mmCIF file of C-alpha atoms and ligand atoms in Angstrom:
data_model
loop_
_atom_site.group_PDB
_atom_site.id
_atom_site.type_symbol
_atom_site.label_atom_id
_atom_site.label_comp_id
_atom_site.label_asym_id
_atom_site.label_seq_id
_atom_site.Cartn_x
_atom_site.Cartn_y
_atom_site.Cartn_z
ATOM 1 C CA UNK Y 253 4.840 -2.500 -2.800
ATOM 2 C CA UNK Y 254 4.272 -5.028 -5.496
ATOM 3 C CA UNK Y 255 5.761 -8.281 -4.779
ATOM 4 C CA UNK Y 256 8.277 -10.465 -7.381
ATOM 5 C CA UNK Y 257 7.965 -12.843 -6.303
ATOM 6 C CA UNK Y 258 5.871 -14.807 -8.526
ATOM 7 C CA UNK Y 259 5.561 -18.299 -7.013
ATOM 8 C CA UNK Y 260 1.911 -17.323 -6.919
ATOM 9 C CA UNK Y 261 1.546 -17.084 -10.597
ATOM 10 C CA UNK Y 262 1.917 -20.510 -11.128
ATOM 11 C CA UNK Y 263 -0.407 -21.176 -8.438
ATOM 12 C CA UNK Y 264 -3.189 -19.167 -9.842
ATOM 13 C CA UNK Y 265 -2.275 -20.597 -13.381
ATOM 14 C CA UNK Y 266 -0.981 -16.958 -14.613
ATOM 15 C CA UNK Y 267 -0.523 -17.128 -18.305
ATOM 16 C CA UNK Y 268 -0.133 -13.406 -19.769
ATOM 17 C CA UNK Y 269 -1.329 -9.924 -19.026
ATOM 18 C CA UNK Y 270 -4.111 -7.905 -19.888
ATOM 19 C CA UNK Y 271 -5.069 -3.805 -19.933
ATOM 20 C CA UNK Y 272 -8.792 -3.808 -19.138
ATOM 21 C CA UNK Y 273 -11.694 -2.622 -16.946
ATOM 22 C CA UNK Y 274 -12.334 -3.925 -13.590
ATOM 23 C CA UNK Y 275 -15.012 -3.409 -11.207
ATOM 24 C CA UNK Y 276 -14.461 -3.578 -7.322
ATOM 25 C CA UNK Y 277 -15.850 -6.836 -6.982
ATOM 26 C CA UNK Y 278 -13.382 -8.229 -9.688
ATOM 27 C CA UNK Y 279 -10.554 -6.574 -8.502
ATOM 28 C CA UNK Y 280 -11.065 -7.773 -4.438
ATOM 29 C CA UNK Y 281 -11.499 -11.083 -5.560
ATOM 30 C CA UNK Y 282 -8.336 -11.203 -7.386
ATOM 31 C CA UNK Y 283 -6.554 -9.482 -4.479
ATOM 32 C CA UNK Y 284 -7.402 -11.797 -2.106
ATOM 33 C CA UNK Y 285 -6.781 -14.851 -4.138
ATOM 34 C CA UNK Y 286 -3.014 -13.342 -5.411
ATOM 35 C CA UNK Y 287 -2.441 -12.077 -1.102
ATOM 36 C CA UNK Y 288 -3.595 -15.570 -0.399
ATOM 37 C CA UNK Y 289 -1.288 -17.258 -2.408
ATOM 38 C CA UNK Y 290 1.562 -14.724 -2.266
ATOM 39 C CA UNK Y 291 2.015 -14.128 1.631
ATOM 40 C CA UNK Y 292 4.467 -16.675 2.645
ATOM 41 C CA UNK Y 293 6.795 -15.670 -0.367
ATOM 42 C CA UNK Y 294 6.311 -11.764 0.488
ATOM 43 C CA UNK Y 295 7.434 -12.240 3.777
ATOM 44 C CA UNK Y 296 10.257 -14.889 2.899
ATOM 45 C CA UNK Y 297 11.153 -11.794 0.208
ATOM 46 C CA UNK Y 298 10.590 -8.621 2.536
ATOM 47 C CA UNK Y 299 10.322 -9.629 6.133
ATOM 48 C CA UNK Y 300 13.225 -8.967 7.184
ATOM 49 C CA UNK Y 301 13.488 -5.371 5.431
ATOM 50 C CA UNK Y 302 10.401 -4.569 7.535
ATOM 51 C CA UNK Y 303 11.108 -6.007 10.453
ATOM 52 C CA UNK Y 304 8.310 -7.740 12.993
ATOM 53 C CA UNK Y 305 7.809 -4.769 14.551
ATOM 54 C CA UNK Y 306 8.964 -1.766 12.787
ATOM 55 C CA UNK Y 307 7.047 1.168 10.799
ATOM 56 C CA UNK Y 308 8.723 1.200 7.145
ATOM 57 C CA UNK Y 309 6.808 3.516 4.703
ATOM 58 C CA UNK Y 310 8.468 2.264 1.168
ATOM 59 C CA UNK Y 311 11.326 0.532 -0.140
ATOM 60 C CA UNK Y 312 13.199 3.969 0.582
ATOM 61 C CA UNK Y 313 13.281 3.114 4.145
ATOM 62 C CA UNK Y 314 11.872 5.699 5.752
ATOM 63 C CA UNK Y 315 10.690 4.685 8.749
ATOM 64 C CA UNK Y 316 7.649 6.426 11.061
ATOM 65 C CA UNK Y 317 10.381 7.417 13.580
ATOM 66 C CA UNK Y 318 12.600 9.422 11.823
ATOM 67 C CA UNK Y 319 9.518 10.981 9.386
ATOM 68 C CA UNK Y 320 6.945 11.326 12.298
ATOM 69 C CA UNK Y 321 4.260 11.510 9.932
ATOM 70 C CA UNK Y 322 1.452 10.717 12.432
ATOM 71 C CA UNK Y 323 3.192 13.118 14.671
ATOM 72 C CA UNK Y 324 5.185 13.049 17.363
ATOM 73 C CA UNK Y 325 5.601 8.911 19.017
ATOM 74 C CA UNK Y 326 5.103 10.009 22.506
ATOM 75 C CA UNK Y 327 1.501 11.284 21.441
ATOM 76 C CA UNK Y 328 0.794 8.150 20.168
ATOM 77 C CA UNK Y 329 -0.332 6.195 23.665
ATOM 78 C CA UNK Y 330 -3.774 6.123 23.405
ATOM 79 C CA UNK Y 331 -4.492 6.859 20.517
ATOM 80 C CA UNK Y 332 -6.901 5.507 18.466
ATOM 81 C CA UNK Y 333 -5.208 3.371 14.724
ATOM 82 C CA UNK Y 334 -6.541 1.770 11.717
ATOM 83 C CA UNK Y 335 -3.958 0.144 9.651
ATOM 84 C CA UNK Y 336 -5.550 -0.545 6.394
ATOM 85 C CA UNK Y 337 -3.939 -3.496 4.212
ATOM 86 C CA UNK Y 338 -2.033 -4.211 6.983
ATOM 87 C CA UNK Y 339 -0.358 -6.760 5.493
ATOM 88 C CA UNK Y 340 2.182 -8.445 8.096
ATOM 89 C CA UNK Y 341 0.807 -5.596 10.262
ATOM 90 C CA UNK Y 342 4.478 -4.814 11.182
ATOM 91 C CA UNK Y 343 3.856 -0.980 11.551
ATOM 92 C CA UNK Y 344 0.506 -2.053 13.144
ATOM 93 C CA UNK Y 345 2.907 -3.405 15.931
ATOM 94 C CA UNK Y 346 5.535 -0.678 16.204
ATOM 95 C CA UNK Y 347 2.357 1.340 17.155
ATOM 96 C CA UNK Y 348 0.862 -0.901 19.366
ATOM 97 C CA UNK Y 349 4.750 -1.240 21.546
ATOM 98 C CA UNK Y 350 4.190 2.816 21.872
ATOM 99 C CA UNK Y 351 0.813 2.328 23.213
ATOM 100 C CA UNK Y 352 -1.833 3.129 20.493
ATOM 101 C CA UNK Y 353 -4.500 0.970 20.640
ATOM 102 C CA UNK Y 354 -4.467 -0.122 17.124
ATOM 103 C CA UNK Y 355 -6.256 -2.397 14.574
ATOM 104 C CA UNK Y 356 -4.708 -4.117 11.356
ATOM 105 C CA UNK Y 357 -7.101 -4.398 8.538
ATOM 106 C CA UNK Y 358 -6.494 -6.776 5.397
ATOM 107 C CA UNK Y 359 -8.217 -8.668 2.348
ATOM 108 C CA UNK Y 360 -5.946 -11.446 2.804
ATOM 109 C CA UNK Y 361 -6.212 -14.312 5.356
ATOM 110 C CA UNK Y 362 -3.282 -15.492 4.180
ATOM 111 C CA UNK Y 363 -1.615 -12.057 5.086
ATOM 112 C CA UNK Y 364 -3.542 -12.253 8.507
ATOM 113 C CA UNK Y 365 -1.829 -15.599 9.094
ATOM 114 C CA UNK Y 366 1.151 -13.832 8.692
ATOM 115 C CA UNK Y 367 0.723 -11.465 11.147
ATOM 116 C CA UNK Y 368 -0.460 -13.604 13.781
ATOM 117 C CA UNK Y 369 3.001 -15.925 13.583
ATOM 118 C CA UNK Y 370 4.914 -12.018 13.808
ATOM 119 C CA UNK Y 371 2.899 -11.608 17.019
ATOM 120 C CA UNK Y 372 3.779 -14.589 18.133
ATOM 121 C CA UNK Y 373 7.509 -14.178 17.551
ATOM 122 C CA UNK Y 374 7.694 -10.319 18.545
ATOM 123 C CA UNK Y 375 5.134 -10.522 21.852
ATOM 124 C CA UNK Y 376 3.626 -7.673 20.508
ATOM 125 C CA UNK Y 377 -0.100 -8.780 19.340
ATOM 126 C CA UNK Y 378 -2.923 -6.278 17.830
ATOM 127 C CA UNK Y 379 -6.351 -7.091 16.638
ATOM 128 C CA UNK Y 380 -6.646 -7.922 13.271
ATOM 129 C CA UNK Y 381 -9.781 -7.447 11.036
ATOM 130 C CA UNK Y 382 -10.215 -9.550 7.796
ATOM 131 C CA UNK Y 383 -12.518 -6.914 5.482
ATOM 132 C CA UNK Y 384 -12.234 -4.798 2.180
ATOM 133 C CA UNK Y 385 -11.127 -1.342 2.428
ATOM 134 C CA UNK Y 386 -13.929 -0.259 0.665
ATOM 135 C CA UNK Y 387 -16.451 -1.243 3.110
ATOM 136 C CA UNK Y 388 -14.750 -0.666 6.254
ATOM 137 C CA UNK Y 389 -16.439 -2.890 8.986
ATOM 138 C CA UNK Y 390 -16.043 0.181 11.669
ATOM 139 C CA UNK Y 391 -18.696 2.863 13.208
ATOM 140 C CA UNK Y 392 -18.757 6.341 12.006
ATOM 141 C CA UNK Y 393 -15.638 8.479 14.078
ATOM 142 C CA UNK Y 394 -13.920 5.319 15.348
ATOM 143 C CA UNK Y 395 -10.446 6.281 15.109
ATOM 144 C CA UNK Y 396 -7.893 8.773 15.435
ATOM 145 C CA UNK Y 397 -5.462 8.114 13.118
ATOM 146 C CA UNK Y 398 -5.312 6.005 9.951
ATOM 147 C CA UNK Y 399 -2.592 4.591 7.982
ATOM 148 C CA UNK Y 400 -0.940 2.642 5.128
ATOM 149 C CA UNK Y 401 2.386 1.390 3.321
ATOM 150 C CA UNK Y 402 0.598 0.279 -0.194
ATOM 151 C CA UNK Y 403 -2.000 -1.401 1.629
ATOM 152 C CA UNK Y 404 -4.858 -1.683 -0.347
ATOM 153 C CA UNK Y 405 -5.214 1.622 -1.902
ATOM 154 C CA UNK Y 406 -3.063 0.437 -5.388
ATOM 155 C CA UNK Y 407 -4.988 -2.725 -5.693
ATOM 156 C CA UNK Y 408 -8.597 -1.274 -5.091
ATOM 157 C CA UNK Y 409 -10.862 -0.365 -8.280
ATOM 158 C CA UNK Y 410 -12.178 2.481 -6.414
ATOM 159 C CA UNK Y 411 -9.588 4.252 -4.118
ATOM 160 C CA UNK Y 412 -12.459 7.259 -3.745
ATOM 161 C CA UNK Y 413 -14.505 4.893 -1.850
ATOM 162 C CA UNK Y 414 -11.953 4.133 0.273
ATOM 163 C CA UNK Y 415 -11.233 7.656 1.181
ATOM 164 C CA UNK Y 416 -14.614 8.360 1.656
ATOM 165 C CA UNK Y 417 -14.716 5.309 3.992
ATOM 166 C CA UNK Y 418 -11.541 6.283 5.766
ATOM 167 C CA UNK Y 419 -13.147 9.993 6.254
ATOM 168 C CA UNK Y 420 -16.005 8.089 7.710
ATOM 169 C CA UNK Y 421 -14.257 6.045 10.294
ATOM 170 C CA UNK Y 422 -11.630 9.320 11.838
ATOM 171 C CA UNK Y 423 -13.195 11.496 14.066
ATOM 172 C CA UNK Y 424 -12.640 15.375 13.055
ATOM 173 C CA UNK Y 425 -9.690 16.279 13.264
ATOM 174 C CA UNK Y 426 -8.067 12.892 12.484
ATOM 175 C CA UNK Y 427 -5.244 12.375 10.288
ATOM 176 C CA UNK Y 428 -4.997 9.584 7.155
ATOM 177 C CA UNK Y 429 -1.289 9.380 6.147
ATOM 178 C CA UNK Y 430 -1.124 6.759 3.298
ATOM 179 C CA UNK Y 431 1.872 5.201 1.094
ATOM 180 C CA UNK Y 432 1.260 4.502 -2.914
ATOM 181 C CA UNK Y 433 3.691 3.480 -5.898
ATOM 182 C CA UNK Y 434 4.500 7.300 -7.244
ATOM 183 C CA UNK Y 435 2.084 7.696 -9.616
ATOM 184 C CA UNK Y 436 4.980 8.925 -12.409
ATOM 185 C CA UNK Y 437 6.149 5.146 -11.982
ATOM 186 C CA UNK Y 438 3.173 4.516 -14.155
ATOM 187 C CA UNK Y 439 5.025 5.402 -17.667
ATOM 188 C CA UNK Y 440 8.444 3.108 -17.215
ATOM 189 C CA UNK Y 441 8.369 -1.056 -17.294
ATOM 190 C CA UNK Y 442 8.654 -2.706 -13.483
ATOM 191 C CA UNK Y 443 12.697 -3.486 -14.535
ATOM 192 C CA UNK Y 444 14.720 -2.138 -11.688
ATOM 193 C CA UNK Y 445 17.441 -1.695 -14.553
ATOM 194 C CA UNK Y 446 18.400 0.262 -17.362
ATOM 195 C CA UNK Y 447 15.750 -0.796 -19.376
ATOM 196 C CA UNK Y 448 13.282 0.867 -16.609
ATOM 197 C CA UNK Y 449 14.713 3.947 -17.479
ATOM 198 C CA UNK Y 450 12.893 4.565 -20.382
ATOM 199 C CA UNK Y 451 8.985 5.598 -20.899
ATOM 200 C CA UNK Y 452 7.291 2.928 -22.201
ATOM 201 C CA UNK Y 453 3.713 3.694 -21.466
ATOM 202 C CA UNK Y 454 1.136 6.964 -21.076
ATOM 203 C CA UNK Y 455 1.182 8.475 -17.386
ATOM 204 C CA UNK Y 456 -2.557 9.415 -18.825
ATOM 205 C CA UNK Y 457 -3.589 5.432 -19.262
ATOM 206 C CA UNK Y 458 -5.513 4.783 -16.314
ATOM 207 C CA UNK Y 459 -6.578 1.270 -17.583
ATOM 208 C CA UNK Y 460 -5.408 -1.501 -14.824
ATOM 209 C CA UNK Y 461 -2.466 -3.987 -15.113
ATOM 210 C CA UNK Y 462 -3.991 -7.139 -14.613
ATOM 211 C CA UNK Y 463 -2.288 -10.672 -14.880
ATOM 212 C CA UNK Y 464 -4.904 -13.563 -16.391
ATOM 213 C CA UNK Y 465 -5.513 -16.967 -16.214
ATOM 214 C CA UNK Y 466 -6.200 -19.364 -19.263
ATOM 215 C CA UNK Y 467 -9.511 -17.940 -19.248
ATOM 216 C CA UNK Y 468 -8.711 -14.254 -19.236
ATOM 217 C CA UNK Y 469 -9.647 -14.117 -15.688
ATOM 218 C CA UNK Y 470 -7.505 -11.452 -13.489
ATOM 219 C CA UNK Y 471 -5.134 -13.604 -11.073
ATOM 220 C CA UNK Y 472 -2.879 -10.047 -9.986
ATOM 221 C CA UNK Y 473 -4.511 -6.173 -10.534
ATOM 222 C CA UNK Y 474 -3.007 -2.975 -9.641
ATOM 223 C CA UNK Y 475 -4.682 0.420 -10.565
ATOM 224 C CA UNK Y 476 -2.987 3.636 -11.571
ATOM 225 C CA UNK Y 477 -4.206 6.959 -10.478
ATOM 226 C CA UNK Y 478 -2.544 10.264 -12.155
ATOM 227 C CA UNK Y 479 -1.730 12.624 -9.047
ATOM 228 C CA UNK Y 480 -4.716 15.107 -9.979
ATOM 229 C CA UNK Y 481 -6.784 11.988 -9.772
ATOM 230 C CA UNK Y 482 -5.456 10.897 -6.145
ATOM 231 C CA UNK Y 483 -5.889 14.662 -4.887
ATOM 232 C CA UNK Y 484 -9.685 14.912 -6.587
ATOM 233 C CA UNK Y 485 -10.257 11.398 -4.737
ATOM 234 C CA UNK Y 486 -9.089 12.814 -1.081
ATOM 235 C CA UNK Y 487 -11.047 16.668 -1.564
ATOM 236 C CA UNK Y 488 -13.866 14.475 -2.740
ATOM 237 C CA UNK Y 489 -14.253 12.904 -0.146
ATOM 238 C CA UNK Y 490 -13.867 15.775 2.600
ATOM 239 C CA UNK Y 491 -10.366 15.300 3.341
ATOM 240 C CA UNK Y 492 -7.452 18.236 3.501
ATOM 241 C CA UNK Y 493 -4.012 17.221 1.825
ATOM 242 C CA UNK Y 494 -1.766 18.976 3.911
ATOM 243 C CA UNK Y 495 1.496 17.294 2.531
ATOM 244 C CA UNK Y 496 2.822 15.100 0.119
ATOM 245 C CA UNK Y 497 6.287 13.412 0.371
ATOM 246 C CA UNK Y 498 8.663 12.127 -1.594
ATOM 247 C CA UNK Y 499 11.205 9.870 -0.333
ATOM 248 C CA UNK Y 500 14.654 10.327 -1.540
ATOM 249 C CA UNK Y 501 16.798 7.244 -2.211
ATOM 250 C CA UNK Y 502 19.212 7.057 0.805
ATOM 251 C CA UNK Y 503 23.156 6.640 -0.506
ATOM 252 C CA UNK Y 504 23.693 3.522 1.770
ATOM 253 C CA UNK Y 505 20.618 1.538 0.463
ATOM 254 C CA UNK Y 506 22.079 -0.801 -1.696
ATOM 255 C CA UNK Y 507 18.672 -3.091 -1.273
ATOM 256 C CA UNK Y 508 16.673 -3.495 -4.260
ATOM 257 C CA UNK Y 509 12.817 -3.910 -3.425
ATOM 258 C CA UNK Y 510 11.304 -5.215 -7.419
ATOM 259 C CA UNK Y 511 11.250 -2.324 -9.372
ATOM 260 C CA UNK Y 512 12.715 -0.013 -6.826
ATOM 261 C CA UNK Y 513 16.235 -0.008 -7.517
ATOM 262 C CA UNK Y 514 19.440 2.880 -6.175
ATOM 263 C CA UNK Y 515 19.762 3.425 -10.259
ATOM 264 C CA UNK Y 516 16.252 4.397 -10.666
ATOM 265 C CA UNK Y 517 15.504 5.765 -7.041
ATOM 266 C CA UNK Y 518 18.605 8.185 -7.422
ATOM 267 C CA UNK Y 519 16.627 9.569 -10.399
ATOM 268 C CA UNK Y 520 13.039 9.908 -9.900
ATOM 269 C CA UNK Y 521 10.634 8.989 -6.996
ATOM 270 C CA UNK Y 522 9.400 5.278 -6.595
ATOM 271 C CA UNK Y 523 7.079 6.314 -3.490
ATOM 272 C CA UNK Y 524 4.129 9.343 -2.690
ATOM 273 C CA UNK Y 525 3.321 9.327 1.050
ATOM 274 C CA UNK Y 526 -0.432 11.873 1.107
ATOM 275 C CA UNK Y 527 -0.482 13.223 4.496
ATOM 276 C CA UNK Y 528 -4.484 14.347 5.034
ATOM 277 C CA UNK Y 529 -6.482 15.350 7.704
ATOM 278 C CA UNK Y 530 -10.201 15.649 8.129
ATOM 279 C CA UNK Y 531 -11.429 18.768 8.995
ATOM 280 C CA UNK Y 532 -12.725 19.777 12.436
HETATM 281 C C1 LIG S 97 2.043 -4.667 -0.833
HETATM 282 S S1 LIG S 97 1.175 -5.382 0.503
HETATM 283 C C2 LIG S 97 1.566 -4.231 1.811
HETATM 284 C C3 LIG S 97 1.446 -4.879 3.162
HETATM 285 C C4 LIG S 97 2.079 -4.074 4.292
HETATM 286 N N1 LIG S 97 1.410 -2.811 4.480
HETATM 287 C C5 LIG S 97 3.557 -3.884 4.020
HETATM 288 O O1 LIG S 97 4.048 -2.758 4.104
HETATM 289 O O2 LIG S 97 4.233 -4.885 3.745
HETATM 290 C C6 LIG S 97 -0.513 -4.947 0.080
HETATM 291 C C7 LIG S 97 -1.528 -5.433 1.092
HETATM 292 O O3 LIG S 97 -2.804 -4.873 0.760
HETATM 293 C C8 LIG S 97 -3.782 -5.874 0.971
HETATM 294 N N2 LIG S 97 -4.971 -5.565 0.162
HETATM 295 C C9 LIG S 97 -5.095 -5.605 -1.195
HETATM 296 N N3 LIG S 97 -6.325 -5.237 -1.561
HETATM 297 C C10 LIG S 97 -7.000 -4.946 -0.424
HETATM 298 C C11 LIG S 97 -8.327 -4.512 -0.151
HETATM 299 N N4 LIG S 97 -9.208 -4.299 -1.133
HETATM 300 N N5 LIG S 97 -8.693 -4.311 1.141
HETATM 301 C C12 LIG S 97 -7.813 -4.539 2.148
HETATM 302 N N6 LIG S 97 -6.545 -4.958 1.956
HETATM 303 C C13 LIG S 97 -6.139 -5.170 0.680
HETATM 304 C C14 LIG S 97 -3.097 -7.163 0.552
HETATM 305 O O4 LIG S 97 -3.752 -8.301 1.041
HETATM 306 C C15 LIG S 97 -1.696 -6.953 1.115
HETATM 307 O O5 LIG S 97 -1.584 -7.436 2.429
#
């Protein structure tokens, strides 16, 4: 979920926007330098929407305990989580109160601090892990169950190294349910209007949206897949898709997250949740 608030721009010096390659290294320095200096306006902005300890996929509100998506709660004492771009690590936390024993991973110390002043006002308190998701700092078969709501995966330069990492890091058997912009958002402009009803760009240009600084230097990056490029990246990398879902708008969400808007959400999905498991 792509924040708008854009307080951060001026910190970082934003000045205009660029289409151009990016390399992992570029794009994780960026990302932590944007989290960094975005956090305390994402969760002035969203915070309360996701709640200190709650599991909201998307801006559609669907939430873990009505979609069960890492299966049924009660099974979840015990078991073994990795929240990647944890964020706030609010879902982190709703796992943790049903008893997994679960770990928040981020870029972003800045997001980290953020989650450690939730603990602090919830109770509820979880490791947390400061480390790019594509180098996961975790032994081979760690976990049972890994997760994310647009953590990480749309900001990374390579999201097939992350799967492969996530593959790495579930035992067989375990389950990686993960939370992207719908790749089809690709072709309209962010505008949560009218306006962002109209294509405006190929679904087929994969080259990142960066914002720059006065000397071209990326300050904000987010990387589009195509959908046959998400599934190639999860098969690559020795995962089963089992599912893929596609939250509806509800009728009584009247709250507009950026470019997810009831105008635009009543017509065409904002969020893809890939359910995968790895064999075994
Ligand atoms: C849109 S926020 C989502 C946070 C949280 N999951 C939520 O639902 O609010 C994206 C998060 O991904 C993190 N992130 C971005 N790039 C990352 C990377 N390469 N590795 C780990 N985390 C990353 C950011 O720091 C940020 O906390």
């Amino acid at each position: 979920m792509d924040s708008d608030a854009r307080s951060a721009d001026a910190v970082l010096g934003a000045v205009g926007v660029a289409r151009r390659p990016v390399d992992s290294a570029e794009s994780s320095a960026a990302s932590r330098r944007w989290w960094d200096a975005d956090a305390d306006d994402y969760q002035a902005e969203h915070g309360a929407f996701l709640g200190d300890t709650d599991f909201v996929w998307c801006p559609e509100r669907l939430r873990e305990s009505d979609a069960q998506l890492l299966g049924d709660p009660a099974g979840l004492a015990g078991a073994r989580v990795l929240e990647v771009g944890c964020g706030a690590a609010a879902c982190a936390r709703w796992l943790a109160a049903r008893g997994a024993a679960v770990v928040g991973l981020d870029l972003s110390a800045g997001m980290l601090r953020q989650a450690r002043l939730a603990s602090g006002r919830s109770g509820v308190s979880v490791p947390l892990v400061q480390a790019d998701a594509e180098r996961l700092p975790f032994g081979d078969g760690r976990f049972d169950l890994a997760c994310s709501a647009f953590g990480a995966v749309p900001f990374v330069a390579d999201p097939g190294r992350v799967m492969r990492e996530v593959a790495r890091v579930l035992r067989p058997g375990g389950r990686w349910v993960f939370a992207v912009n719908h790749p089809m958002r690709w072709m309209f402009s962010d505008d949560p209007g009218p306006d962002g009803l109209t294509v405006s760009q190929s679904y087929f240009d994969t080259s990142p949206y960066l914002e720059v600084d006065d000397q071209g230097r990326a300050t904000y990056v987010e990387h589009h897949r195509t959908l046959g490029d998400r599934i190639r990246d999860i098969v690559s990398a020795g995962l089963e898709l089992y599912d893929l879902v596609e939250p509806e708008w509800p009728e009584d969400l009247t709250e507009q997250w950026g470019q997810w808007s009831p105008l635009r959400g009543a017509l065409f999905p904002g969020t893809a949740i890939f359910c995968c498991r790895k064999p075994g």
